[in-house]
């Protein structure tokens, strides 16, 4: 069979477009590396909270096991993974905490540290942050 330049270009174009499609159809959950990575991020995040006296103040009476389970479900679900979130909604959970804007930003920094420790590439981290940042309005200043 003779492969013409035209055929070669066509096959290359099909191959490249399937790569681009894959890039776009991959969920953030898949890009993170699936369930194990979600667990790793949640565990790193909990360690970050424990090291940060300002943020830990909010959690000092929390049930860590429940928090870990709900945060894993929450990240898995919202990044497009196969999990159901069975915790409370974000407004209800954070009601009464009166979380300030600067403490919210501090919490985001801890999440970034947790993702860095888990070796999540920046482009994937940005996709994660783009999912969680809009929840800010349900979380801050809820006296
Ligand atoms: C986008 C940002 C955030 C998300 C997605 C988030 C998500 C969650 C989730 C899923 C839970 C567990 C809900 C449940 O037990 O039913 C939770 C609980 C909690 N969150 Fe957040 N959170 C965020 C930011 C923050 C910040 C910035 C603080 C404090 C500075 C905070 C403090 C807490 C506390 C104290 C609990 C309760 C733990 C307990 O005692 O059960 N959260 N959050």
mmCIF file with all atom_site columns, C-alpha atoms and ligand atoms in Angstrom:
data_model
loop_
_atom_site.group_PDB
_atom_site.id
_atom_site.type_symbol
_atom_site.label_atom_id
_atom_site.label_alt_id
_atom_site.label_comp_id
_atom_site.label_asym_id
_atom_site.label_entity_id
_atom_site.label_seq_id
_atom_site.pdbx_PDB_ins_code
_atom_site.Cartn_x
_atom_site.Cartn_y
_atom_site.Cartn_z
_atom_site.occupancy
_atom_site.B_iso_or_equiv
_atom_site.pdbx_formal_charge
_atom_site.auth_seq_id
_atom_site.auth_comp_id
_atom_site.auth_asym_id
_atom_site.auth_atom_id
_atom_site.pdbx_PDB_model_num
ATOM   1   C  CA  . UNK A 1 1   ? 0.000   0.000  0.000  1.00 0.00 ? 1   UNK A CA  1
ATOM   2   C  CA  . UNK A 1 2   ? 1.292   3.423  -0.918 1.00 0.00 ? 2   UNK A CA  1
ATOM   3   C  CA  . UNK A 1 3   ? 0.880   6.010  1.816  1.00 0.00 ? 3   UNK A CA  1
ATOM   4   C  CA  . UNK A 1 4   ? 0.520   9.419  0.239  1.00 0.00 ? 4   UNK A CA  1
ATOM   5   C  CA  . UNK A 1 5   ? 1.395   12.646 2.001  1.00 0.00 ? 5   UNK A CA  1
ATOM   6   C  CA  . UNK A 1 6   ? -2.326  13.476 2.032  1.00 0.00 ? 6   UNK A CA  1
ATOM   7   C  CA  . UNK A 1 7   ? -3.202  10.215 3.820  1.00 0.00 ? 7   UNK A CA  1
ATOM   8   C  CA  . UNK A 1 8   ? -0.402  10.820 6.320  1.00 0.00 ? 8   UNK A CA  1
ATOM   9   C  CA  . UNK A 1 9   ? -1.675  14.328 7.046  1.00 0.00 ? 9   UNK A CA  1
ATOM   10  C  CA  . UNK A 1 10  ? -5.230  12.985 7.440  1.00 0.00 ? 10  UNK A CA  1
ATOM   11  C  CA  . UNK A 1 11  ? -4.178  10.280 9.908  1.00 0.00 ? 11  UNK A CA  1
ATOM   12  C  CA  . UNK A 1 12  ? -2.032  12.744 11.857 1.00 0.00 ? 12  UNK A CA  1
ATOM   13  C  CA  . UNK A 1 13  ? -4.972  15.172 12.039 1.00 0.00 ? 13  UNK A CA  1
ATOM   14  C  CA  . UNK A 1 14  ? -7.326  12.420 13.278 1.00 0.00 ? 14  UNK A CA  1
ATOM   15  C  CA  . UNK A 1 15  ? -4.770  11.314 15.869 1.00 0.00 ? 15  UNK A CA  1
ATOM   16  C  CA  . UNK A 1 16  ? -4.176  14.868 17.121 1.00 0.00 ? 16  UNK A CA  1
ATOM   17  C  CA  . UNK A 1 17  ? -7.869  15.679 17.300 1.00 0.00 ? 17  UNK A CA  1
ATOM   18  C  CA  . UNK A 1 18  ? -8.529  12.518 19.306 1.00 0.00 ? 18  UNK A CA  1
ATOM   19  C  CA  . UNK A 1 19  ? -5.759  13.621 21.721 1.00 0.00 ? 19  UNK A CA  1
ATOM   20  C  CA  . UNK A 1 20  ? -7.336  17.061 22.073 1.00 0.00 ? 20  UNK A CA  1
ATOM   21  C  CA  . UNK A 1 21  ? -10.773 15.484 22.632 1.00 0.00 ? 21  UNK A CA  1
ATOM   22  C  CA  . UNK A 1 22  ? -9.332  13.231 25.303 1.00 0.00 ? 22  UNK A CA  1
ATOM   23  C  CA  . UNK A 1 23  ? -7.770  16.240 27.002 1.00 0.00 ? 23  UNK A CA  1
ATOM   24  C  CA  . UNK A 1 24  ? -11.130 17.976 27.148 1.00 0.00 ? 24  UNK A CA  1
ATOM   25  C  CA  . UNK A 1 25  ? -13.294 15.002 28.033 1.00 0.00 ? 25  UNK A CA  1
ATOM   26  C  CA  . UNK A 1 26  ? -11.091 13.878 30.911 1.00 0.00 ? 26  UNK A CA  1
ATOM   27  C  CA  . UNK A 1 27  ? -12.714 14.810 34.218 1.00 0.00 ? 27  UNK A CA  1
ATOM   28  C  CA  . UNK A 1 28  ? -10.753 16.712 36.845 1.00 0.00 ? 28  UNK A CA  1
ATOM   29  C  CA  . UNK A 1 29  ? -11.125 13.564 38.974 1.00 0.00 ? 29  UNK A CA  1
ATOM   30  C  CA  . UNK A 1 30  ? -9.349  11.528 36.292 1.00 0.00 ? 30  UNK A CA  1
ATOM   31  C  CA  . UNK A 1 31  ? -6.681  14.212 35.811 1.00 0.00 ? 31  UNK A CA  1
ATOM   32  C  CA  . UNK A 1 32  ? -6.024  14.164 39.554 1.00 0.00 ? 32  UNK A CA  1
ATOM   33  C  CA  . UNK A 1 33  ? -5.359  10.438 39.344 1.00 0.00 ? 33  UNK A CA  1
ATOM   34  C  CA  . UNK A 1 34  ? -8.583  9.004  40.773 1.00 0.00 ? 34  UNK A CA  1
ATOM   35  C  CA  . UNK A 1 35  ? -9.707  7.988  44.243 1.00 0.00 ? 35  UNK A CA  1
ATOM   36  C  CA  . UNK A 1 36  ? -6.280  7.342  45.793 1.00 0.00 ? 36  UNK A CA  1
ATOM   37  C  CA  . UNK A 1 37  ? -5.112  10.835 44.904 1.00 0.00 ? 37  UNK A CA  1
ATOM   38  C  CA  . UNK A 1 38  ? -8.315  12.349 46.302 1.00 0.00 ? 38  UNK A CA  1
ATOM   39  C  CA  . UNK A 1 39  ? -7.654  10.494 49.575 1.00 0.00 ? 39  UNK A CA  1
ATOM   40  C  CA  . UNK A 1 40  ? -4.038  11.681 49.548 1.00 0.00 ? 40  UNK A CA  1
ATOM   41  C  CA  . UNK A 1 41  ? -5.102  15.313 49.040 1.00 0.00 ? 41  UNK A CA  1
ATOM   42  C  CA  . UNK A 1 42  ? -7.689  15.052 51.862 1.00 0.00 ? 42  UNK A CA  1
ATOM   43  C  CA  . UNK A 1 43  ? -5.107  13.533 54.236 1.00 0.00 ? 43  UNK A CA  1
ATOM   44  C  CA  . UNK A 1 44  ? -2.531  16.200 53.361 1.00 0.00 ? 44  UNK A CA  1
ATOM   45  C  CA  . UNK A 1 45  ? -5.191  18.881 53.829 1.00 0.00 ? 45  UNK A CA  1
ATOM   46  C  CA  . UNK A 1 46  ? -6.045  17.574 57.305 1.00 0.00 ? 46  UNK A CA  1
ATOM   47  C  CA  . UNK A 1 47  ? -2.336  17.614 58.228 1.00 0.00 ? 47  UNK A CA  1
ATOM   48  C  CA  . UNK A 1 48  ? -2.120  21.210 56.957 1.00 0.00 ? 48  UNK A CA  1
ATOM   49  C  CA  . UNK A 1 49  ? -5.112  22.177 59.127 1.00 0.00 ? 49  UNK A CA  1
ATOM   50  C  CA  . UNK A 1 50  ? -3.483  20.573 62.157 1.00 0.00 ? 50  UNK A CA  1
ATOM   51  C  CA  . UNK A 1 51  ? -0.299  22.612 61.564 1.00 0.00 ? 51  UNK A CA  1
ATOM   52  C  CA  . UNK A 1 52  ? -2.121  25.932 61.169 1.00 0.00 ? 52  UNK A CA  1
ATOM   53  C  CA  . UNK A 1 53  ? -3.214  27.407 64.518 1.00 0.00 ? 53  UNK A CA  1
ATOM   54  C  CA  . UNK A 1 54  ? -5.608  29.937 62.925 1.00 0.00 ? 54  UNK A CA  1
ATOM   55  C  CA  . UNK A 1 55  ? -7.500  27.370 60.846 1.00 0.00 ? 55  UNK A CA  1
ATOM   56  C  CA  . UNK A 1 56  ? -7.223  24.636 63.472 1.00 0.00 ? 56  UNK A CA  1
ATOM   57  C  CA  . UNK A 1 57  ? -9.131  26.901 65.869 1.00 0.00 ? 57  UNK A CA  1
ATOM   58  C  CA  . UNK A 1 58  ? -12.262 26.284 63.738 1.00 0.00 ? 58  UNK A CA  1
ATOM   59  C  CA  . UNK A 1 59  ? -11.755 22.514 63.849 1.00 0.00 ? 59  UNK A CA  1
ATOM   60  C  CA  . UNK A 1 60  ? -10.744 21.988 67.466 1.00 0.00 ? 60  UNK A CA  1
ATOM   61  C  CA  . UNK A 1 61  ? -13.991 20.175 68.307 1.00 0.00 ? 61  UNK A CA  1
ATOM   62  C  CA  . UNK A 1 62  ? -14.413 18.370 65.005 1.00 0.00 ? 62  UNK A CA  1
ATOM   63  C  CA  . UNK A 1 63  ? -14.741 14.657 64.453 1.00 0.00 ? 63  UNK A CA  1
ATOM   64  C  CA  . UNK A 1 64  ? -11.735 14.123 62.168 1.00 0.00 ? 64  UNK A CA  1
ATOM   65  C  CA  . UNK A 1 65  ? -12.925 10.757 60.831 1.00 0.00 ? 65  UNK A CA  1
ATOM   66  C  CA  . UNK A 1 66  ? -16.287 12.174 59.729 1.00 0.00 ? 66  UNK A CA  1
ATOM   67  C  CA  . UNK A 1 67  ? -14.622 15.266 58.271 1.00 0.00 ? 67  UNK A CA  1
ATOM   68  C  CA  . UNK A 1 68  ? -12.144 13.135 56.304 1.00 0.00 ? 68  UNK A CA  1
ATOM   69  C  CA  . UNK A 1 69  ? -14.904 10.903 54.911 1.00 0.00 ? 69  UNK A CA  1
ATOM   70  C  CA  . UNK A 1 70  ? -17.114 13.856 53.888 1.00 0.00 ? 70  UNK A CA  1
ATOM   71  C  CA  . UNK A 1 71  ? -14.264 15.857 52.347 1.00 0.00 ? 71  UNK A CA  1
ATOM   72  C  CA  . UNK A 1 72  ? -13.183 12.857 50.252 1.00 0.00 ? 72  UNK A CA  1
ATOM   73  C  CA  . UNK A 1 73  ? -16.765 12.369 49.022 1.00 0.00 ? 73  UNK A CA  1
ATOM   74  C  CA  . UNK A 1 74  ? -17.099 16.096 48.349 1.00 0.00 ? 74  UNK A CA  1
ATOM   75  C  CA  . UNK A 1 75  ? -13.891 16.410 46.306 1.00 0.00 ? 75  UNK A CA  1
ATOM   76  C  CA  . UNK A 1 76  ? -14.575 13.148 44.461 1.00 0.00 ? 76  UNK A CA  1
ATOM   77  C  CA  . UNK A 1 77  ? -18.157 14.157 43.602 1.00 0.00 ? 77  UNK A CA  1
ATOM   78  C  CA  . UNK A 1 78  ? -17.439 17.756 42.539 1.00 0.00 ? 78  UNK A CA  1
ATOM   79  C  CA  . UNK A 1 79  ? -14.450 16.847 40.377 1.00 0.00 ? 79  UNK A CA  1
ATOM   80  C  CA  . UNK A 1 80  ? -16.589 14.404 38.402 1.00 0.00 ? 80  UNK A CA  1
ATOM   81  C  CA  . UNK A 1 81  ? -15.717 11.185 40.206 1.00 0.00 ? 81  UNK A CA  1
ATOM   82  C  CA  . UNK A 1 82  ? -18.084 8.271  40.932 1.00 0.00 ? 82  UNK A CA  1
ATOM   83  C  CA  . UNK A 1 83  ? -18.955 9.338  44.497 1.00 0.00 ? 83  UNK A CA  1
ATOM   84  C  CA  . UNK A 1 84  ? -22.140 10.563 46.100 1.00 0.00 ? 84  UNK A CA  1
ATOM   85  C  CA  . UNK A 1 85  ? -21.744 13.419 48.590 1.00 0.00 ? 85  UNK A CA  1
ATOM   86  C  CA  . UNK A 1 86  ? -23.715 12.519 51.716 1.00 0.00 ? 86  UNK A CA  1
ATOM   87  C  CA  . UNK A 1 87  ? -22.687 15.454 53.928 1.00 0.00 ? 87  UNK A CA  1
ATOM   88  C  CA  . UNK A 1 88  ? -24.541 18.677 54.629 1.00 0.00 ? 88  UNK A CA  1
ATOM   89  C  CA  . UNK A 1 89  ? -24.705 21.493 52.106 1.00 0.00 ? 89  UNK A CA  1
ATOM   90  C  CA  . UNK A 1 90  ? -21.974 24.120 52.239 1.00 0.00 ? 90  UNK A CA  1
ATOM   91  C  CA  . UNK A 1 91  ? -24.170 26.873 53.718 1.00 0.00 ? 91  UNK A CA  1
ATOM   92  C  CA  . UNK A 1 92  ? -25.515 24.715 56.503 1.00 0.00 ? 92  UNK A CA  1
ATOM   93  C  CA  . UNK A 1 93  ? -22.089 23.211 57.340 1.00 0.00 ? 93  UNK A CA  1
ATOM   94  C  CA  . UNK A 1 94  ? -20.393 26.572 57.722 1.00 0.00 ? 94  UNK A CA  1
ATOM   95  C  CA  . UNK A 1 95  ? -23.305 28.354 59.436 1.00 0.00 ? 95  UNK A CA  1
ATOM   96  C  CA  . UNK A 1 96  ? -22.270 29.874 62.750 1.00 0.00 ? 96  UNK A CA  1
ATOM   97  C  CA  . UNK A 1 97  ? -18.530 29.721 61.973 1.00 0.00 ? 97  UNK A CA  1
ATOM   98  C  CA  . UNK A 1 98  ? -18.341 33.313 60.723 1.00 0.00 ? 98  UNK A CA  1
ATOM   99  C  CA  . UNK A 1 99  ? -15.307 32.481 58.547 1.00 0.00 ? 99  UNK A CA  1
ATOM   100 C  CA  . UNK A 1 100 ? -13.534 35.668 57.453 1.00 0.00 ? 100 UNK A CA  1
ATOM   101 C  CA  . UNK A 1 101 ? -12.371 36.327 53.920 1.00 0.00 ? 101 UNK A CA  1
ATOM   102 C  CA  . UNK A 1 102 ? -8.727  36.111 54.975 1.00 0.00 ? 102 UNK A CA  1
ATOM   103 C  CA  . UNK A 1 103 ? -9.294  32.794 56.764 1.00 0.00 ? 103 UNK A CA  1
ATOM   104 C  CA  . UNK A 1 104 ? -11.069 31.479 53.667 1.00 0.00 ? 104 UNK A CA  1
ATOM   105 C  CA  . UNK A 1 105 ? -8.019  32.473 51.581 1.00 0.00 ? 105 UNK A CA  1
ATOM   106 C  CA  . UNK A 1 106 ? -5.799  30.836 54.163 1.00 0.00 ? 106 UNK A CA  1
ATOM   107 C  CA  . UNK A 1 107 ? -7.857  27.641 53.786 1.00 0.00 ? 107 UNK A CA  1
ATOM   108 C  CA  . UNK A 1 108 ? -7.346  27.790 50.016 1.00 0.00 ? 108 UNK A CA  1
ATOM   109 C  CA  . UNK A 1 109 ? -3.576  28.122 50.586 1.00 0.00 ? 109 UNK A CA  1
ATOM   110 C  CA  . UNK A 1 110 ? -3.692  24.960 52.707 1.00 0.00 ? 110 UNK A CA  1
ATOM   111 C  CA  . UNK A 1 111 ? -5.489  23.145 49.896 1.00 0.00 ? 111 UNK A CA  1
ATOM   112 C  CA  . UNK A 1 112 ? -2.777  24.289 47.470 1.00 0.00 ? 112 UNK A CA  1
ATOM   113 C  CA  . UNK A 1 113 ? -0.086  23.020 49.879 1.00 0.00 ? 113 UNK A CA  1
ATOM   114 C  CA  . UNK A 1 114 ? -1.966  19.710 50.120 1.00 0.00 ? 114 UNK A CA  1
ATOM   115 C  CA  . UNK A 1 115 ? -2.057  19.388 46.317 1.00 0.00 ? 115 UNK A CA  1
ATOM   116 C  CA  . UNK A 1 116 ? 1.626   20.338 45.984 1.00 0.00 ? 116 UNK A CA  1
ATOM   117 C  CA  . UNK A 1 117 ? 2.577   17.645 48.493 1.00 0.00 ? 117 UNK A CA  1
ATOM   118 C  CA  . UNK A 1 118 ? 0.523   15.176 46.429 1.00 0.00 ? 118 UNK A CA  1
ATOM   119 C  CA  . UNK A 1 119 ? 2.451   16.241 43.267 1.00 0.00 ? 119 UNK A CA  1
ATOM   120 C  CA  . UNK A 1 120 ? -0.632  17.508 41.446 1.00 0.00 ? 120 UNK A CA  1
ATOM   121 C  CA  . UNK A 1 121 ? 0.437   19.524 38.365 1.00 0.00 ? 121 UNK A CA  1
ATOM   122 C  CA  . UNK A 1 122 ? -0.431  23.250 38.444 1.00 0.00 ? 122 UNK A CA  1
ATOM   123 C  CA  . UNK A 1 123 ? -2.801  23.031 35.481 1.00 0.00 ? 123 UNK A CA  1
ATOM   124 C  CA  . UNK A 1 124 ? -4.843  20.378 37.327 1.00 0.00 ? 124 UNK A CA  1
ATOM   125 C  CA  . UNK A 1 125 ? -4.661  22.354 40.590 1.00 0.00 ? 125 UNK A CA  1
ATOM   126 C  CA  . UNK A 1 126 ? -6.152  25.317 38.731 1.00 0.00 ? 126 UNK A CA  1
ATOM   127 C  CA  . UNK A 1 127 ? -9.044  23.186 37.541 1.00 0.00 ? 127 UNK A CA  1
ATOM   128 C  CA  . UNK A 1 128 ? -9.685  22.048 41.132 1.00 0.00 ? 128 UNK A CA  1
ATOM   129 C  CA  . UNK A 1 129 ? -9.572  25.632 42.433 1.00 0.00 ? 129 UNK A CA  1
ATOM   130 C  CA  . UNK A 1 130 ? -11.971 26.759 39.702 1.00 0.00 ? 130 UNK A CA  1
ATOM   131 C  CA  . UNK A 1 131 ? -14.506 24.221 41.024 1.00 0.00 ? 131 UNK A CA  1
ATOM   132 C  CA  . UNK A 1 132 ? -14.191 25.133 44.705 1.00 0.00 ? 132 UNK A CA  1
ATOM   133 C  CA  . UNK A 1 133 ? -13.643 28.917 44.535 1.00 0.00 ? 133 UNK A CA  1
ATOM   134 C  CA  . UNK A 1 134 ? -17.295 29.692 43.620 1.00 0.00 ? 134 UNK A CA  1
ATOM   135 C  CA  . UNK A 1 135 ? -18.407 27.969 46.872 1.00 0.00 ? 135 UNK A CA  1
ATOM   136 C  CA  . UNK A 1 136 ? -16.798 30.871 48.746 1.00 0.00 ? 136 UNK A CA  1
ATOM   137 C  CA  . UNK A 1 137 ? -20.073 32.806 48.921 1.00 0.00 ? 137 UNK A CA  1
ATOM   138 C  CA  . UNK A 1 138 ? -21.749 29.936 50.824 1.00 0.00 ? 138 UNK A CA  1
ATOM   139 C  CA  . UNK A 1 139 ? -18.861 29.615 53.263 1.00 0.00 ? 139 UNK A CA  1
ATOM   140 C  CA  . UNK A 1 140 ? -17.666 33.040 54.423 1.00 0.00 ? 140 UNK A CA  1
ATOM   141 C  CA  . UNK A 1 141 ? -19.383 35.325 56.933 1.00 0.00 ? 141 UNK A CA  1
ATOM   142 C  CA  . UNK A 1 142 ? -22.114 32.934 58.005 1.00 0.00 ? 142 UNK A CA  1
ATOM   143 C  CA  . UNK A 1 143 ? -22.779 34.058 61.577 1.00 0.00 ? 143 UNK A CA  1
HETATM 144 C  C1  . LIG B 2 .   ? -14.100 25.888 49.230 1.00 0.00 ? 1   LIG B C1  1
HETATM 145 C  C2  . LIG B 2 .   ? -13.770 25.787 50.516 1.00 0.00 ? 1   LIG B C2  1
HETATM 146 C  C3  . LIG B 2 .   ? -14.367 24.740 51.446 1.00 0.00 ? 1   LIG B C3  1
HETATM 147 C  C4  . LIG B 2 .   ? -15.011 23.564 51.159 1.00 0.00 ? 1   LIG B C4  1
HETATM 148 C  C5  . LIG B 2 .   ? -15.298 22.957 49.789 1.00 0.00 ? 1   LIG B C5  1
HETATM 149 C  C6  . LIG B 2 .   ? -15.375 22.960 52.428 1.00 0.00 ? 1   LIG B C6  1
HETATM 150 C  C7  . LIG B 2 .   ? -16.007 21.748 52.561 1.00 0.00 ? 1   LIG B C7  1
HETATM 151 C  C8  . LIG B 2 .   ? -16.378 21.154 53.756 1.00 0.00 ? 1   LIG B C8  1
HETATM 152 C  C9  . LIG B 2 .   ? -16.982 19.855 53.887 1.00 0.00 ? 1   LIG B C9  1
HETATM 153 C  C10 . LIG B 2 .   ? -17.311 18.909 52.737 1.00 0.00 ? 1   LIG B C10 1
HETATM 154 C  C11 . LIG B 2 .   ? -17.223 19.637 55.198 1.00 0.00 ? 1   LIG B C11 1
HETATM 155 C  C12 . LIG B 2 .   ? -17.857 18.381 55.831 1.00 0.00 ? 1   LIG B C12 1
HETATM 156 C  C13 . LIG B 2 .   ? -19.343 18.506 55.873 1.00 0.00 ? 1   LIG B C13 1
HETATM 157 C  C14 . LIG B 2 .   ? -20.042 17.489 56.751 1.00 0.00 ? 1   LIG B C14 1
HETATM 158 O  O1  . LIG B 2 .   ? -19.478 17.016 57.749 1.00 0.00 ? 1   LIG B O1  1
HETATM 159 O  O2  . LIG B 2 .   ? -21.233 17.170 56.439 1.00 0.00 ? 1   LIG B O2  1
HETATM 160 C  C15 . LIG B 2 .   ? -16.739 20.815 55.890 1.00 0.00 ? 1   LIG B C15 1
HETATM 161 C  C16 . LIG B 2 .   ? -16.794 20.986 57.258 1.00 0.00 ? 1   LIG B C16 1
HETATM 162 C  C17 . LIG B 2 .   ? -16.156 21.987 57.918 1.00 0.00 ? 1   LIG B C17 1
HETATM 163 N  N1  . LIG B 2 .   ? -15.490 23.050 57.368 1.00 0.00 ? 1   LIG B N1  1
HETATM 164 FE FE1 . LIG B 2 .   ? -15.312 23.464 55.423 1.00 0.00 ? 1   LIG B FE1 1
HETATM 165 N  N2  . LIG B 2 .   ? -14.972 23.777 53.445 1.00 0.00 ? 1   LIG B N2  1
HETATM 166 C  C18 . LIG B 2 .   ? -14.330 24.858 52.889 1.00 0.00 ? 1   LIG B C18 1
HETATM 167 C  C19 . LIG B 2 .   ? -13.743 25.899 53.555 1.00 0.00 ? 1   LIG B C19 1
HETATM 168 C  C20 . LIG B 2 .   ? -13.619 25.969 54.912 1.00 0.00 ? 1   LIG B C20 1
HETATM 169 C  C21 . LIG B 2 .   ? -12.844 26.970 55.636 1.00 0.00 ? 1   LIG B C21 1
HETATM 170 C  C22 . LIG B 2 .   ? -12.046 28.089 54.948 1.00 0.00 ? 1   LIG B C22 1
HETATM 171 C  C23 . LIG B 2 .   ? -12.962 26.676 56.959 1.00 0.00 ? 1   LIG B C23 1
HETATM 172 C  C24 . LIG B 2 .   ? -12.366 27.371 58.141 1.00 0.00 ? 1   LIG B C24 1
HETATM 173 C  C25 . LIG B 2 .   ? -11.529 28.363 58.096 1.00 0.00 ? 1   LIG B C25 1
HETATM 174 C  C26 . LIG B 2 .   ? -13.821 25.514 57.079 1.00 0.00 ? 1   LIG B C26 1
HETATM 175 C  C27 . LIG B 2 .   ? -14.183 24.933 58.263 1.00 0.00 ? 1   LIG B C27 1
HETATM 176 C  C28 . LIG B 2 .   ? -14.946 23.793 58.378 1.00 0.00 ? 1   LIG B C28 1
HETATM 177 C  C29 . LIG B 2 .   ? -15.292 23.187 59.663 1.00 0.00 ? 1   LIG B C29 1
HETATM 178 C  C30 . LIG B 2 .   ? -14.872 23.684 61.055 1.00 0.00 ? 1   LIG B C30 1
HETATM 179 C  C31 . LIG B 2 .   ? -16.076 22.054 59.374 1.00 0.00 ? 1   LIG B C31 1
HETATM 180 C  C32 . LIG B 2 .   ? -16.791 21.152 60.354 1.00 0.00 ? 1   LIG B C32 1
HETATM 181 C  C33 . LIG B 2 .   ? -16.054 19.973 60.757 1.00 0.00 ? 1   LIG B C33 1
HETATM 182 C  C34 . LIG B 2 .   ? -16.950 19.216 61.742 1.00 0.00 ? 1   LIG B C34 1
HETATM 183 O  O3  . LIG B 2 .   ? -16.867 19.506 62.906 1.00 0.00 ? 1   LIG B O3  1
HETATM 184 O  O4  . LIG B 2 .   ? -17.730 18.352 61.324 1.00 0.00 ? 1   LIG B O4  1
HETATM 185 N  N3  . LIG B 2 .   ? -14.206 25.115 55.823 1.00 0.00 ? 1   LIG B N3  1
HETATM 186 N  N4  . LIG B 2 .   ? -16.237 21.717 54.995 1.00 0.00 ? 1   LIG B N4  1
#
